[in-house]
Short mmCIF file of C-alpha atoms and ligand atoms in Angstrom, two decimals:
data_model
loop_
_atom_site.label_atom_id
_atom_site.label_comp_id
_atom_site.label_asym_id
_atom_site.label_seq_id
_atom_site.Cartn_x
_atom_site.Cartn_y
_atom_site.Cartn_z
CA UNK A 1 11.09 -55.82 7.13
CA UNK A 2 12.45 -54.86 10.97
CA UNK A 3 10.13 -51.87 12.44
CA UNK A 4 12.02 -51.72 15.32
CA UNK A 5 14.14 -48.25 14.38
CA UNK A 6 12.80 -44.93 16.08
CA UNK A 7 13.53 -42.30 13.36
CA UNK A 8 15.97 -39.06 14.20
CA UNK A 9 13.77 -36.67 15.83
CA UNK A 10 14.40 -33.71 12.99
CA UNK A 11 16.20 -30.86 15.60
CA UNK A 12 17.91 -27.30 14.99
CA UNK A 13 20.74 -26.35 16.56
CA UNK A 14 20.15 -23.47 19.69
CA UNK A 15 22.71 -20.04 19.09
CA UNK A 16 25.22 -20.48 21.70
CA UNK A 17 24.25 -23.43 23.34
CA UNK A 18 24.75 -26.95 23.00
CA UNK A 19 21.53 -27.94 22.94
CA UNK A 20 19.11 -28.69 20.18
CA UNK A 21 15.74 -28.10 18.96
CA UNK A 22 13.00 -30.71 18.45
CA UNK A 23 10.90 -29.97 15.67
CA UNK A 24 7.49 -31.75 15.81
CA UNK A 25 5.98 -29.99 13.13
CA UNK A 26 6.47 -27.43 10.26
CA UNK A 27 3.27 -25.21 10.34
CA UNK A 28 3.72 -21.97 7.38
CA UNK A 29 1.72 -19.21 6.62
CA UNK A 30 0.63 -18.50 2.59
CA UNK A 31 0.46 -15.10 1.44
CA UNK A 32 1.23 -12.72 4.40
CA UNK A 33 2.85 -9.77 2.98
CA UNK A 34 1.15 -6.86 0.86
CA UNK A 35 3.20 -6.53 -1.78
CA UNK A 36 3.96 -11.01 -1.97
CA UNK A 37 0.23 -11.32 -2.52
CA UNK A 38 0.44 -8.92 -4.89
CA UNK A 39 3.21 -10.24 -7.20
CA UNK A 40 0.85 -13.57 -6.93
CA UNK A 41 -1.64 -12.60 -8.67
CA UNK A 42 -3.98 -11.61 -4.85
CA UNK A 43 -5.34 -8.13 -3.60
CA UNK A 44 -6.80 -7.44 -0.14
CA UNK A 45 -6.05 -9.00 3.27
CA UNK A 46 -7.47 -12.76 3.52
CA UNK A 47 -7.87 -14.58 6.68
CA UNK A 48 -4.52 -16.12 7.35
CA UNK A 49 -4.28 -19.93 5.22
CA UNK A 50 -1.74 -22.77 6.49
CA UNK A 51 -0.24 -25.22 4.93
CA UNK A 52 2.66 -27.75 6.64
CA UNK A 53 6.25 -29.00 5.60
CA UNK A 54 7.34 -32.12 6.93
CA UNK A 55 8.87 -31.54 10.47
CA UNK A 56 12.19 -33.48 8.29
CA UNK A 57 12.47 -31.29 5.56
CA UNK A 58 14.01 -28.55 7.49
CA UNK A 59 18.01 -27.92 6.53
CA UNK A 60 20.05 -26.74 9.48
CA UNK A 61 22.74 -24.16 8.44
CA UNK A 62 25.22 -23.22 10.33
CA UNK A 63 26.53 -19.56 10.80
CA UNK A 64 29.50 -18.93 8.63
CA UNK A 65 28.75 -22.32 6.44
CA UNK A 66 27.59 -22.17 2.91
CA UNK A 67 25.51 -25.26 2.98
CA UNK A 68 24.68 -27.56 -0.26
CA UNK A 69 20.56 -27.15 -1.44
CA UNK A 70 20.13 -30.15 -3.21
CA UNK A 71 17.45 -28.82 -6.69
CA UNK A 72 14.67 -30.85 -6.60
CA UNK A 73 13.43 -32.90 -9.14
CA UNK A 74 9.57 -32.49 -11.12
CA UNK A 75 10.76 -28.82 -10.68
CA UNK A 76 12.49 -26.09 -13.00
CA UNK A 77 11.18 -23.15 -11.38
CA UNK A 78 13.12 -23.45 -7.84
CA UNK A 79 11.85 -19.81 -6.09
CA UNK A 80 13.56 -18.92 -2.43
CA UNK A 81 10.46 -17.58 -0.48
CA UNK A 82 12.90 -15.98 2.94
CA UNK A 83 10.60 -16.02 5.99
CA UNK A 84 10.73 -15.42 10.19
CA UNK A 85 10.61 -18.45 11.17
CA UNK A 86 8.90 -18.54 15.02
CA UNK A 87 9.89 -21.16 17.53
CA UNK A 88 6.86 -22.70 19.61
CA UNK A 89 8.31 -23.27 22.93
CA UNK A 90 5.06 -24.19 25.12
CA UNK A 91 1.56 -24.91 23.56
CA UNK A 92 -2.15 -24.91 23.32
CA UNK A 93 -5.34 -24.26 21.02
CA UNK A 94 -7.62 -21.73 21.27
CA UNK A 95 -4.67 -19.46 22.48
CA UNK A 96 -5.39 -14.98 22.46
CA UNK A 97 -3.27 -13.28 20.31
CA UNK A 98 -2.75 -11.07 23.89
CA UNK A 99 -1.57 -13.96 25.30
CA UNK A 100 0.37 -15.27 21.90
CA UNK A 101 3.87 -14.34 22.68
CA UNK A 102 4.12 -16.28 26.29
CA UNK A 103 4.44 -19.29 23.85
CA UNK A 104 7.41 -18.14 21.94
CA UNK A 105 10.96 -19.57 22.55
CA UNK A 106 12.85 -18.14 19.84
CA UNK A 107 13.07 -17.18 16.52
CA UNK A 108 15.04 -18.02 13.25
CA UNK A 109 15.96 -17.34 9.81
CA UNK A 110 14.09 -19.59 6.84
CA UNK A 111 12.93 -20.20 3.72
CA UNK A 112 9.92 -21.95 2.52
CA UNK A 113 11.71 -23.06 -0.92
CA UNK A 114 9.17 -23.74 -3.63
CA UNK A 115 8.40 -26.16 -6.74
CA UNK A 116 6.57 -22.84 -7.83
CA UNK A 117 6.11 -24.83 -11.15
CA UNK A 118 4.16 -27.18 -9.64
CA UNK A 119 2.60 -24.70 -7.50
CA UNK A 120 0.97 -22.87 -10.04
CA UNK A 121 -0.53 -26.94 -11.91
CA UNK A 122 -1.91 -27.52 -8.52
CA UNK A 123 -3.90 -24.29 -7.32
CA UNK A 124 -5.20 -24.11 -11.44
CA UNK A 125 -6.05 -27.91 -10.67
CA UNK A 126 -7.29 -27.23 -7.07
CA UNK A 127 -5.06 -29.82 -6.24
CA UNK A 128 -2.72 -30.10 -2.81
CA UNK A 129 0.52 -28.06 -2.46
CA UNK A 130 2.81 -30.72 -0.80
CA UNK A 131 5.09 -31.85 -3.57
CA UNK A 132 5.26 -27.24 -4.36
CA UNK A 133 6.12 -26.86 -0.42
CA UNK A 134 6.94 -29.59 1.38
CA UNK A 135 10.10 -31.65 -0.30
CA UNK A 136 12.75 -32.85 0.34
CA UNK A 137 15.39 -29.91 2.16
CA UNK A 138 13.05 -27.62 0.75
CA UNK A 139 12.81 -25.52 5.00
CA UNK A 140 16.68 -24.56 5.56
CA UNK A 141 16.80 -22.56 8.83
CA UNK A 142 19.50 -20.78 10.73
CA UNK A 143 20.00 -21.88 14.00
CA UNK A 144 17.32 -20.51 16.56
CA UNK A 145 17.94 -17.49 18.49
CA UNK A 146 16.19 -18.22 22.30
CA UNK A 147 13.15 -15.02 22.62
CA UNK A 148 15.45 -13.13 25.00
CA UNK A 149 17.87 -12.65 23.02
CA UNK A 150 16.06 -12.41 19.30
CA UNK A 151 16.06 -8.00 20.18
CA UNK A 152 12.74 -6.66 18.93
CA UNK A 153 11.89 -8.76 15.81
CA UNK A 154 9.00 -7.03 14.82
CA UNK A 155 11.15 -4.05 14.06
CA UNK A 156 14.05 -6.10 12.08
CA UNK A 157 14.06 -6.20 8.38
CA UNK A 158 13.96 -9.48 7.01
CA UNK A 159 16.27 -9.51 2.95
CA UNK A 160 17.45 -12.15 0.65
CA UNK A 161 20.24 -11.32 -1.46
CA UNK A 162 21.30 -14.06 -4.88
CA UNK A 163 24.56 -14.19 -5.94
CA UNK A 164 25.15 -10.57 -3.91
CA UNK A 165 21.98 -9.30 -5.27
CA UNK A 166 19.37 -8.07 -3.18
CA UNK A 167 16.28 -9.53 -4.49
CA UNK A 168 13.48 -9.36 -1.01
CA UNK A 169 14.14 -6.94 1.98
CA UNK A 170 10.33 -5.92 3.66
CA UNK A 171 10.47 -4.68 7.81
CA UNK A 172 9.09 -7.87 9.37
CA UNK A 173 6.21 -5.20 10.47
CA UNK A 174 4.56 -4.97 6.78
CA UNK A 175 2.80 -8.47 7.93
CA UNK A 176 -0.43 -9.37 7.18
CA UNK A 177 -1.19 -11.03 10.26
CA UNK A 178 1.61 -10.69 13.09
CA UNK A 179 3.15 -13.53 15.19
CA UNK A 180 0.67 -13.44 17.74
CA UNK A 181 -1.94 -13.26 15.27
CA UNK A 182 -0.83 -16.59 13.16
CA UNK A 183 -0.84 -18.47 16.35
CA UNK A 184 -4.13 -17.22 17.52
CA UNK A 185 -5.50 -18.24 14.27
CA UNK A 186 -3.08 -21.19 13.88
CA UNK A 187 -3.92 -22.53 17.21
CA UNK A 188 -7.57 -22.12 16.64
CA UNK A 189 -7.18 -25.07 14.42
CA UNK A 190 -4.76 -27.32 15.37
CA UNK A 191 -3.46 -28.27 19.22
CA UNK A 192 -0.58 -26.42 19.16
CA UNK A 193 3.15 -28.22 20.84
CA UNK A 194 6.43 -27.18 21.94
CA UNK A 195 8.73 -27.99 18.87
CA UNK A 196 6.22 -26.63 16.22
CA UNK A 197 7.53 -24.11 13.71
CA UNK A 198 5.93 -21.72 12.35
CA UNK A 199 6.79 -20.14 8.85
CA UNK A 200 5.74 -16.99 9.10
CA UNK A 201 5.01 -16.00 5.39
CA UNK A 202 7.67 -13.79 2.69
CA UNK A 203 7.81 -10.10 0.85
CA UNK A 204 7.77 -9.89 -2.89
CA UNK A 205 10.12 -10.39 -4.77
CA UNK A 206 10.59 -14.30 -4.52
CA UNK A 207 12.40 -15.38 -7.52
CA UNK A 208 13.63 -18.42 -8.92
CA UNK A 209 17.68 -20.23 -8.42
CA UNK A 210 19.22 -22.39 -10.57
CA UNK A 211 21.97 -24.74 -9.98
CA UNK A 212 25.36 -22.62 -8.82
CA UNK A 213 24.05 -20.02 -7.42
CA UNK A 214 24.39 -18.48 -4.12
CA UNK A 215 21.56 -17.42 -2.28
CA UNK A 216 22.20 -15.06 1.47
CA UNK A 217 19.16 -14.29 3.88
CA UNK A 218 19.07 -12.29 6.69
CA UNK A 219 16.74 -11.19 9.96
CA UNK A 220 18.43 -8.63 11.67
CA UNK A 221 18.91 -10.02 15.12
CA UNK A 222 19.01 -13.01 14.35
CA UNK A 223 21.90 -14.15 12.16
CA UNK A 224 22.20 -14.90 8.58
CA UNK A 225 22.02 -18.32 5.92
CA UNK A 226 24.03 -18.94 2.76
CA UNK A 227 23.62 -21.76 0.67
CA UNK A 228 24.57 -22.84 -2.85
CA UNK A 229 22.05 -24.64 -5.05
CA UNK A 230 24.15 -27.88 -5.98
MN1 LIG B 301 6.39 -19.18 1.89
#
């Protein structure tokens, strides 16, 4: 066996540039919009909690492209979750909320694709979510928009449509935990570093897609992404 291979570092294009953003880790926030927490059977504001996807779960989608989203194995209930993605350009630990935005390199639109049936089973059994959340191509993402060009992301809306029918729409500021608060909490648990992506949670309206469906999602000022389930 030849181990003299460096595995290729996953990267995501940067909007308006030939450079690419190298992905170190993908953190995800659970239940960060009240109405989504309710549709998943929870109420009230709980402390933020996190799970991860492997860095090579990213599936970069170019503007104007309809990318192929492979339907994963072992599920009959593949769900879409449209999310604001935060890309870090500076790391650190125990970052104060007031300092957190200085660590943000840019933003993107992402999908936290979920094998919902396996997640429900894992919850019932008290098992980890890896198989439900961290599968291949489970993190479709637009090019990253540098923060200075992204406008006021907190004031934007995010949305997702399936076959032209809107299923999810919310203002970003409906998040239970804001981007600075998320970074503060994450950096208390892990040392953050440049290249980390944070999927910041999804609003209500998650649901299943099947082969042949076309998903389109977007955030004001950050663009849109389009995928066909294959
Ligand atoms: Mn999610």
